[in-house]
Short mmCIF file of C-alpha atoms in Angstrom, two decimals:
data_model
loop_
_atom_site.label_atom_id
_atom_site.label_comp_id
_atom_site.label_asym_id
_atom_site.label_seq_id
_atom_site.Cartn_x
_atom_site.Cartn_y
_atom_site.Cartn_z
CA MET A 1209 -1.90 -95.93 25.20
CA ALA A 1210 -0.04 -99.18 25.84
CA ARG A 1211 -0.54 -100.74 29.30
CA ILE A 1212 2.43 -102.38 31.09
CA LEU A 1213 2.56 -104.53 34.25
CA ILE A 1214 5.84 -104.70 36.23
CA ILE A 1215 6.24 -107.62 38.72
CA ASP A 1216 9.27 -107.33 40.99
CA ASP A 1217 9.80 -107.78 44.71
CA GLU A 1218 12.31 -104.86 44.83
CA ARG A 1219 10.33 -101.67 45.37
CA ALA A 1220 13.17 -99.49 44.03
CA ILE A 1221 13.14 -101.32 40.68
CA ARG A 1222 9.37 -101.21 40.46
CA ASN A 1223 9.24 -97.53 41.10
CA THR A 1224 12.19 -96.69 38.79
CA LEU A 1225 10.68 -98.69 35.91
CA LYS A 1226 7.23 -97.21 36.53
CA GLU A 1227 8.59 -93.66 36.52
CA VAL A 1228 10.69 -94.12 33.35
CA LEU A 1229 7.99 -95.89 31.37
CA GLU A 1230 5.24 -93.39 32.42
CA PHE A 1231 7.51 -90.59 31.32
CA GLU A 1232 7.57 -92.27 27.86
CA GLY A 1233 3.76 -92.23 27.78
CA TYR A 1234 2.94 -95.77 28.88
CA GLU A 1235 0.30 -96.64 31.47
CA VAL A 1236 2.07 -98.68 34.19
CA GLU A 1237 0.91 -100.86 37.04
CA THR A 1238 3.05 -102.77 39.56
CA ALA A 1239 2.93 -105.98 41.64
CA GLU A 1240 5.33 -107.03 44.44
CA ASN A 1241 5.30 -110.80 43.57
CA GLY A 1242 4.16 -113.35 40.97
CA LYS A 1243 0.97 -114.26 42.78
CA THR A 1244 -0.31 -110.68 42.86
CA GLY A 1245 0.87 -110.15 39.29
CA LEU A 1246 -1.03 -113.26 38.17
CA GLU A 1247 -4.26 -112.03 39.81
CA MET A 1248 -3.82 -108.63 38.16
CA SER A 1249 -3.20 -110.28 34.67
CA GLN A 1250 -6.43 -112.24 35.09
CA LYS A 1251 -8.45 -109.11 35.77
CA ASN A 1252 -6.79 -106.65 33.33
CA LYS A 1253 -5.54 -106.62 29.77
CA TYR A 1254 -1.86 -105.63 29.31
CA ASP A 1255 0.26 -105.00 26.20
CA LEU A 1256 3.50 -106.01 27.98
CA ILE A 1257 4.55 -107.66 31.31
CA TYR A 1258 7.92 -107.41 32.94
CA SER A 1259 8.53 -110.13 35.56
CA ASP A 1260 11.49 -110.60 37.88
CA VAL A 1261 12.89 -114.17 37.99
CA LYS A 1262 13.56 -114.51 41.74
CA MET A 1263 10.55 -113.52 43.93
CA PRO A 1264 8.86 -114.84 47.11
CA GLU A 1265 5.53 -116.74 47.02
CA MET A 1266 5.60 -117.21 43.23
CA ASP A 1267 8.76 -116.71 41.19
CA GLY A 1268 9.04 -115.65 37.55
CA LEU A 1269 9.03 -119.20 36.09
CA GLU A 1270 6.01 -120.17 38.12
CA PHE A 1271 4.26 -117.01 36.98
CA LEU A 1272 5.16 -117.65 33.32
CA GLU A 1273 3.72 -121.20 33.50
CA ALA A 1274 0.50 -120.01 35.17
CA VAL A 1275 -0.25 -116.84 33.28
CA GLU A 1276 -2.74 -116.98 30.38
CA THR A 1277 -2.09 -113.95 28.18
CA ASP A 1278 -1.31 -113.17 24.61
CA CYS A 1279 1.00 -110.26 25.49
CA PRO A 1280 4.78 -110.50 25.59
CA VAL A 1281 6.44 -111.34 28.93
CA ILE A 1282 9.98 -110.07 29.45
CA MET A 1283 12.00 -111.54 32.35
CA ILE A 1284 14.11 -109.40 34.59
CA SER A 1285 17.20 -111.42 35.66
CA GLY A 1286 20.05 -110.87 38.07
CA HIS A 1287 23.60 -111.87 37.01
CA GLY A 1288 23.21 -115.38 38.40
CA ASP A 1289 19.73 -115.87 36.86
CA ILE A 1290 20.69 -115.60 33.18
CA ALA A 1291 20.51 -119.38 32.58
CA THR A 1292 17.10 -119.40 34.21
CA ALA A 1293 15.98 -116.48 32.06
CA VAL A 1294 17.11 -118.24 28.91
CA ASN A 1295 15.14 -121.30 30.07
CA ALA A 1296 12.13 -118.99 30.53
CA ILE A 1297 12.40 -117.89 26.90
CA LYS A 1298 12.20 -121.57 25.85
CA LYS A 1299 9.00 -121.76 27.91
CA GLY A 1300 7.40 -118.75 26.12
CA ALA A 1301 8.97 -115.58 27.51
CA TRP A 1302 9.50 -112.91 24.84
CA ASP A 1303 13.05 -111.83 26.02
CA PHE A 1304 14.96 -111.00 29.15
CA VAL A 1305 16.76 -107.93 30.49
CA GLU A 1306 19.67 -108.04 32.99
CA LYS A 1307 20.20 -106.16 36.18
CA PRO A 1308 21.49 -103.52 36.66
CA LEU A 1309 19.05 -102.18 34.10
CA ASP A 1310 20.21 -100.28 31.01
CA LEU A 1311 17.26 -97.95 30.67
CA ASN A 1312 17.92 -97.09 26.99
CA HIS A 1313 18.05 -100.78 26.13
CA LEU A 1314 14.96 -101.41 28.19
CA LEU A 1315 12.99 -98.60 26.47
CA GLN A 1316 13.88 -100.01 23.01
CA MET A 1317 12.96 -103.50 24.06
CA THR A 1318 9.62 -102.17 25.37
CA LYS A 1319 8.89 -100.48 22.06
CA ASN A 1320 9.84 -103.59 20.07
CA ALA A 1321 7.77 -105.93 22.19
CA ILE A 1322 4.64 -103.80 22.04
CA GLU A 1323 4.97 -103.26 18.25
CA HIS A 1324 5.41 -107.00 17.90
CA LYS A 1325 2.19 -107.58 19.83
CA HIS A 1326 0.24 -105.07 17.73
CA LEU A 1327 1.57 -106.57 14.51
CA ASP A 1328 0.48 -110.01 15.74
CA GLU A 1329 -2.99 -108.64 16.50
CA GLN A 1330 -3.22 -107.00 13.02
CA LEU A 1331 -2.13 -110.24 11.39
CA GLN A 1332 -4.66 -112.22 13.38
CA ARG A 1333 -7.45 -109.80 12.38
CA LYS A 1334 -6.45 -110.01 8.74
CA THR A 1335 -6.31 -113.80 8.90
CA GLU A 1336 -9.77 -113.85 10.46
CA GLU A 1337 -11.03 -111.48 7.73
CA VAL A 1338 -9.52 -113.67 5.00
CA ASN A 1339 -10.96 -116.82 6.56
CA SER A 1340 -14.37 -115.12 6.87
CA LEU A 1341 -14.25 -114.09 3.18
CA LYS A 1342 -13.22 -117.60 2.20
CA ARG A 1343 -16.19 -118.99 4.11
CA LYS A 1344 -18.55 -116.56 2.45
CA VAL A 1345 -17.17 -117.36 -1.00
CA ALA A 1346 -17.32 -121.09 -0.27
CA ALA A 1347 -20.94 -120.69 0.84
CA LYS A 1348 -21.81 -118.99 -2.45
CA ASN A 1349 -19.93 -121.70 -4.52
CA GLN A 1350 -22.15 -124.58 -3.51
CA MET A 1351 -24.32 -126.78 -5.76
CA ILE A 1352 -27.45 -127.32 -3.69
CA GLY A 1353 -29.66 -130.24 -4.50
CA GLU A 1354 -29.87 -134.05 -4.52
CA SER A 1355 -31.65 -134.61 -7.82
CA ALA A 1356 -30.16 -137.06 -10.33
CA ALA A 1357 -29.46 -134.19 -12.71
CA ILE A 1358 -27.38 -132.16 -10.21
CA LYS A 1359 -25.62 -135.27 -8.88
CA LYS A 1360 -24.45 -135.96 -12.41
CA VAL A 1361 -22.92 -132.46 -12.68
CA ARG A 1362 -21.27 -132.84 -9.25
CA ASP A 1363 -19.83 -136.22 -10.30
CA ILE A 1364 -18.29 -134.73 -13.48
CA ILE A 1365 -16.77 -131.84 -11.48
CA ASP A 1366 -15.17 -134.32 -9.07
CA LYS A 1367 -13.71 -136.41 -11.91
CA VAL A 1368 -12.50 -133.50 -14.06
CA ALA A 1369 -11.40 -130.87 -11.59
CA GLN A 1370 -7.91 -132.31 -10.91
CA THR A 1371 -7.06 -132.64 -14.58
CA GLU A 1372 -5.97 -129.92 -17.08
CA ALA A 1373 -8.84 -130.72 -19.44
CA ARG A 1374 -10.74 -127.80 -20.86
CA VAL A 1375 -14.41 -127.75 -19.96
CA MET A 1376 -17.42 -126.34 -21.87
CA ILE A 1377 -20.30 -125.48 -19.49
CA THR A 1378 -23.69 -125.09 -21.12
CA GLY A 1379 -27.08 -124.21 -19.74
CA GLU A 1380 -29.76 -121.52 -19.59
CA ASN A 1381 -29.15 -118.16 -18.01
CA GLY A 1382 -29.36 -118.32 -14.17
CA THR A 1383 -28.68 -122.04 -13.82
CA GLY A 1384 -25.35 -121.59 -12.05
CA LYS A 1385 -22.71 -122.04 -14.77
CA GLU A 1386 -20.37 -119.71 -12.88
CA VAL A 1387 -20.67 -121.83 -9.78
CA VAL A 1388 -19.57 -124.88 -11.78
CA ALA A 1389 -16.56 -122.95 -13.12
CA ARG A 1390 -15.52 -121.81 -9.61
CA LEU A 1391 -15.93 -125.31 -8.15
CA LEU A 1392 -13.68 -126.72 -10.99
CA HIS A 1393 -11.07 -124.15 -10.06
CA GLU A 1394 -11.35 -124.63 -6.25
CA LYS A 1395 -11.00 -128.40 -6.52
CA SER A 1396 -8.17 -128.18 -9.07
CA THR A 1397 -4.34 -128.20 -8.63
CA ARG A 1398 -4.50 -124.54 -9.66
CA ALA A 1399 -6.68 -123.54 -6.65
CA ASN A 1400 -3.92 -121.40 -5.16
CA GLY A 1401 -3.49 -119.55 -8.46
CA PRO A 1402 -5.79 -116.79 -9.81
CA MET A 1403 -9.22 -117.38 -11.27
CA VAL A 1404 -9.93 -114.69 -13.79
CA GLU A 1405 -13.50 -114.32 -15.20
CA VAL A 1406 -14.40 -112.60 -18.45
CA ASN A 1407 -17.96 -111.95 -19.55
CA CYS A 1408 -17.48 -111.91 -23.34
CA ALA A 1409 -20.99 -110.51 -23.94
CA ALA A 1410 -20.33 -107.47 -21.73
CA ILE A 1411 -17.25 -106.17 -23.57
CA PRO A 1412 -17.56 -104.22 -26.86
CA SER A 1413 -16.13 -106.14 -29.80
CA GLU A 1414 -13.54 -103.46 -30.44
CA LEU A 1415 -12.14 -103.86 -26.92
CA ILE A 1416 -12.35 -107.63 -26.43
CA GLU A 1417 -8.88 -108.34 -27.91
CA SER A 1418 -7.27 -105.75 -25.61
CA GLU A 1419 -9.19 -107.15 -22.68
CA LEU A 1420 -8.12 -110.75 -23.35
CA PHE A 1421 -4.57 -110.25 -24.59
CA GLY A 1422 -3.55 -106.87 -23.27
CA HIS A 1423 -2.07 -103.90 -25.20
CA MET A 1424 0.96 -101.71 -25.46
CA LYS A 1425 1.04 -98.00 -24.75
CA GLY A 1426 -0.04 -95.97 -27.78
CA SER A 1427 -1.42 -98.97 -29.71
CA PHE A 1428 -4.82 -97.23 -29.95
CA THR A 1429 -6.55 -94.11 -28.70
CA GLY A 1430 -6.78 -94.28 -24.89
CA ALA A 1431 -3.93 -96.79 -24.50
CA VAL A 1432 -1.95 -94.56 -22.18
CA LYS A 1433 0.19 -97.37 -20.68
CA ASP A 1434 1.08 -101.02 -21.21
CA ARG A 1435 -1.61 -103.35 -19.84
CA ALA A 1436 -1.71 -107.09 -19.22
CA GLY A 1437 -4.75 -108.88 -20.54
CA LYS A 1438 -6.86 -111.56 -18.85
CA PHE A 1439 -4.74 -114.44 -20.23
CA GLU A 1440 -1.61 -113.01 -18.53
CA GLN A 1441 -3.50 -112.16 -15.34
CA ALA A 1442 -4.64 -115.83 -15.18
CA ASP A 1443 -1.14 -117.23 -15.64
CA GLY A 1444 -0.73 -120.22 -13.31
CA GLY A 1445 -4.49 -120.32 -12.69
CA THR A 1446 -7.81 -120.56 -14.46
CA LEU A 1447 -9.41 -118.33 -17.11
CA PHE A 1448 -13.17 -118.48 -17.29
CA LEU A 1449 -14.63 -117.25 -20.53
CA ASP A 1450 -18.34 -116.73 -19.85
CA GLU A 1451 -20.77 -116.30 -22.73
CA ILE A 1452 -18.09 -117.49 -25.13
CA GLY A 1453 -20.73 -117.68 -27.90
CA ASP A 1454 -20.76 -113.85 -28.06
CA LEU A 1455 -17.03 -113.63 -28.88
CA SER A 1456 -16.26 -112.02 -32.27
CA LEU A 1457 -14.78 -114.19 -35.01
CA ALA A 1458 -11.51 -112.15 -34.95
CA ALA A 1459 -11.20 -112.71 -31.18
CA GLN A 1460 -12.03 -116.36 -31.62
CA ALA A 1461 -9.07 -116.79 -33.97
CA LYS A 1462 -6.71 -115.28 -31.39
CA VAL A 1463 -8.17 -117.40 -28.58
CA LEU A 1464 -7.63 -120.48 -30.75
CA ARG A 1465 -3.99 -119.53 -31.34
CA ALA A 1466 -3.49 -118.94 -27.63
CA LEU A 1467 -4.87 -122.39 -26.87
CA GLN A 1468 -2.75 -124.07 -29.51
CA GLU A 1469 0.54 -122.27 -28.75
CA ASN A 1470 0.11 -121.45 -25.03
CA GLU A 1471 1.28 -117.90 -25.87
CA ILE A 1472 -0.36 -114.54 -26.58
CA THR A 1473 0.56 -111.26 -28.29
CA ARG A 1474 -0.53 -107.97 -26.85
CA VAL A 1475 -2.35 -105.51 -29.19
CA GLY A 1476 0.34 -103.27 -30.68
CA SER A 1477 3.22 -105.64 -30.02
CA ASP A 1478 5.06 -108.20 -32.12
CA LYS A 1479 6.40 -110.01 -29.04
CA THR A 1480 4.80 -113.22 -27.88
CA THR A 1481 4.35 -114.08 -24.19
CA LYS A 1482 4.10 -117.60 -22.88
CA VAL A 1483 1.08 -118.27 -20.61
CA ASN A 1484 0.13 -121.27 -18.48
CA VAL A 1485 -3.63 -121.10 -18.22
CA ARG A 1486 -6.47 -123.59 -17.92
CA VAL A 1487 -9.47 -122.33 -19.86
CA LEU A 1488 -13.07 -122.95 -18.92
CA ALA A 1489 -15.88 -121.68 -21.14
CA ALA A 1490 -19.57 -121.28 -20.72
CA THR A 1491 -22.51 -120.38 -22.95
CA ASN A 1492 -26.27 -120.37 -23.13
CA LYS A 1493 -26.19 -120.68 -26.88
CA ASP A 1494 -26.36 -123.79 -29.06
CA LEU A 1495 -22.86 -123.58 -30.42
CA PRO A 1496 -23.25 -126.33 -33.06
CA ALA A 1497 -26.15 -124.29 -34.49
CA GLU A 1498 -23.93 -121.16 -34.31
CA ILE A 1499 -21.23 -123.03 -36.24
CA GLU A 1500 -23.74 -123.90 -38.98
CA LYS A 1501 -24.64 -120.21 -39.22
CA GLY A 1502 -20.97 -119.24 -39.48
CA ASN A 1503 -20.98 -117.36 -36.17
CA PHE A 1504 -18.63 -119.68 -34.30
CA ARG A 1505 -15.45 -121.45 -35.31
CA GLU A 1506 -15.70 -125.23 -35.32
CA ASP A 1507 -12.02 -125.71 -34.54
CA LEU A 1508 -12.29 -123.45 -31.50
CA PHE A 1509 -15.42 -125.33 -30.33
CA HIS A 1510 -13.60 -128.64 -30.38
CA ARG A 1511 -10.63 -127.08 -28.53
CA LEU A 1512 -12.89 -125.90 -25.74
CA ASN A 1513 -15.40 -128.74 -25.67
CA VAL A 1514 -13.05 -131.45 -24.34
CA ILE A 1515 -15.37 -132.11 -21.34
CA PRO A 1516 -18.94 -130.93 -21.83
CA VAL A 1517 -20.94 -130.16 -18.70
CA HIS A 1518 -24.63 -129.29 -19.05
CA VAL A 1519 -26.18 -127.49 -16.02
CA PRO A 1520 -29.87 -128.45 -15.79
CA ALA A 1521 -32.60 -125.83 -15.76
CA LEU A 1522 -34.57 -125.49 -12.52
CA HIS A 1523 -37.71 -126.94 -14.10
CA GLU A 1524 -35.68 -130.13 -14.71
CA ARG A 1525 -34.98 -130.56 -11.02
CA LEU A 1526 -38.06 -129.27 -9.17
CA GLU A 1527 -37.34 -131.76 -6.33
CA ASP A 1528 -34.38 -129.61 -5.37
CA ILE A 1529 -36.53 -126.53 -4.63
CA PRO A 1530 -37.08 -127.33 -0.90
CA LEU A 1531 -33.28 -127.59 -0.34
CA LEU A 1532 -32.63 -124.47 -2.39
CA VAL A 1533 -35.26 -122.51 -0.55
CA GLU A 1534 -33.86 -123.58 2.84
CA TYR A 1535 -30.33 -122.64 1.73
CA PHE A 1536 -31.34 -119.23 0.36
CA THR A 1537 -33.46 -118.51 3.39
CA GLU A 1538 -30.54 -119.07 5.77
CA GLN A 1539 -28.22 -117.04 3.53
CA ILE A 1540 -30.55 -114.07 3.03
CA CYS A 1541 -31.65 -113.87 6.66
CA GLY A 1542 -28.04 -113.69 7.64
CA GLU A 1543 -27.16 -111.04 5.05
CA GLN A 1544 -30.22 -108.91 5.85
CA GLY A 1545 -29.98 -109.32 9.65
CA ILE A 1546 -33.52 -110.73 9.69
CA LYS A 1547 -34.81 -113.29 12.18
CA SER A 1548 -34.83 -116.78 10.64
CA LYS A 1549 -38.00 -117.64 8.75
CA THR A 1550 -39.54 -120.83 7.38
CA PHE A 1551 -41.65 -121.81 4.41
CA SER A 1552 -44.79 -123.90 4.94
CA PRO A 1553 -45.03 -127.18 2.99
CA GLU A 1554 -47.93 -125.67 0.97
CA ALA A 1555 -45.71 -122.65 0.13
CA ILE A 1556 -42.97 -124.98 -1.13
CA LYS A 1557 -45.50 -126.84 -3.27
CA GLU A 1558 -46.68 -123.59 -4.76
CA LEU A 1559 -43.10 -122.63 -5.62
CA GLN A 1560 -42.65 -126.00 -7.39
CA LYS A 1561 -45.55 -125.18 -9.69
CA ARG A 1562 -43.77 -122.18 -11.22
CA GLU A 1563 -41.96 -122.21 -14.60
CA TRP A 1564 -38.74 -120.52 -13.35
CA ARG A 1565 -37.57 -119.16 -16.62
CA GLY A 1566 -34.91 -117.26 -14.74
CA ASN A 1567 -33.88 -120.48 -13.04
CA ILE A 1568 -31.86 -120.39 -9.72
CA ARG A 1569 -31.32 -116.66 -9.97
CA GLU A 1570 -35.09 -116.00 -10.19
CA LEU A 1571 -35.79 -118.41 -7.33
CA ARG A 1572 -33.35 -116.57 -5.01
CA ASN A 1573 -34.89 -113.24 -5.85
CA VAL A 1574 -38.39 -114.59 -5.06
CA VAL A 1575 -37.19 -116.05 -1.78
CA GLU A 1576 -35.57 -112.77 -0.80
CA ARG A 1577 -38.79 -110.89 -1.70
CA LEU A 1578 -40.90 -113.29 0.35
CA ILE A 1579 -38.58 -113.11 3.36
CA ILE A 1580 -38.78 -109.31 3.40
CA LEU A 1581 -42.55 -109.01 2.82
CA SER A 1582 -43.90 -112.01 4.72
CA GLY A 1583 -44.33 -113.20 8.28
CA ASP A 1584 -42.22 -115.66 10.24
CA THR A 1585 -43.78 -118.63 8.46
CA ILE A 1586 -44.24 -117.95 4.75
CA THR A 1587 -47.56 -119.34 3.48
CA GLU A 1588 -48.97 -120.49 0.17
CA THR A 1589 -51.16 -117.26 0.07
CA GLU A 1590 -48.05 -115.11 0.49
CA VAL A 1591 -46.29 -116.96 -2.31
CA GLN A 1592 -49.31 -116.39 -4.57
CA ALA A 1593 -49.39 -112.70 -3.61
CA PHE A 1594 -45.71 -111.82 -3.81
CA ALA A 1595 -43.91 -114.41 -5.91
#
């Protein structure tokens, strides 16, 4: 139920407005002057305030300048006070209503003002949610570390991101190739456009062309409607082809044509569609060796490998483990709602002795396991027992 405050020195107007608005289902409180109304607004939360312009002790303009509220304030003005009421709007009042009061007009204005406030609140909540999500995404898309190897990757990202150059990201599984791709997109001129990710290894070979280029209704069994592919979905943004080394030769040929012509053809169609996409690719395979075996097209490799970025394995940057552990600990404790924990120096040294075949992904899993199973300060013994 919306709550309304009426401030007016005329008892008849206060009582009439209170009666009419309460009849419409609003909760109404009244004050006989601006000073009392200000005190009430400081103690209570209102959805709408009506304030007379001319009042003793504190008039409507003085009230408007003193009040701290996010709810609409509507001024009630006599015939000679209209100029003052208009001036009040310039100072932040939502609107004004003239005496004698037109109750139908007043009720409509009340409804509009309260709906406006609720829409503003919803928009603010949505904005806060979006900003929160952006902060969470940004927190996940960080390259943690100060080793020479990771600084080199960061430097390449900074130099390349603002260009349209295609980038081939290589490295073992779990090293953070996806993070590199997202940072390239976030720092690019396409950051406000979509970033579409495709895991080429996770899509069956018979569906990969439809997934990338889309299809027309009836073009194959199960194609019940027209569907845009990933190239079209990424138009104006970035397309990230992860595990590009697992793409079939037939699909490779179509990707090559899309890169050459900046256009695609949906499965089952003879019509081409122009696309404006920056393509990033990643693989854990040795593509030159795959080319020698006949598994990967050399011309496609050269199209994609304009800027090569190699993401180092964790065993190549063991000096970054303390920073990574600190970062993951803060992140995981926050996600799990666990009191903040620390790793002893001996525990960190023990972690630096490991091989980390699963790289960053494996390290994060181990840190999470230790946080859940260990005490406030994680020791060398606990690392040996649980890692």
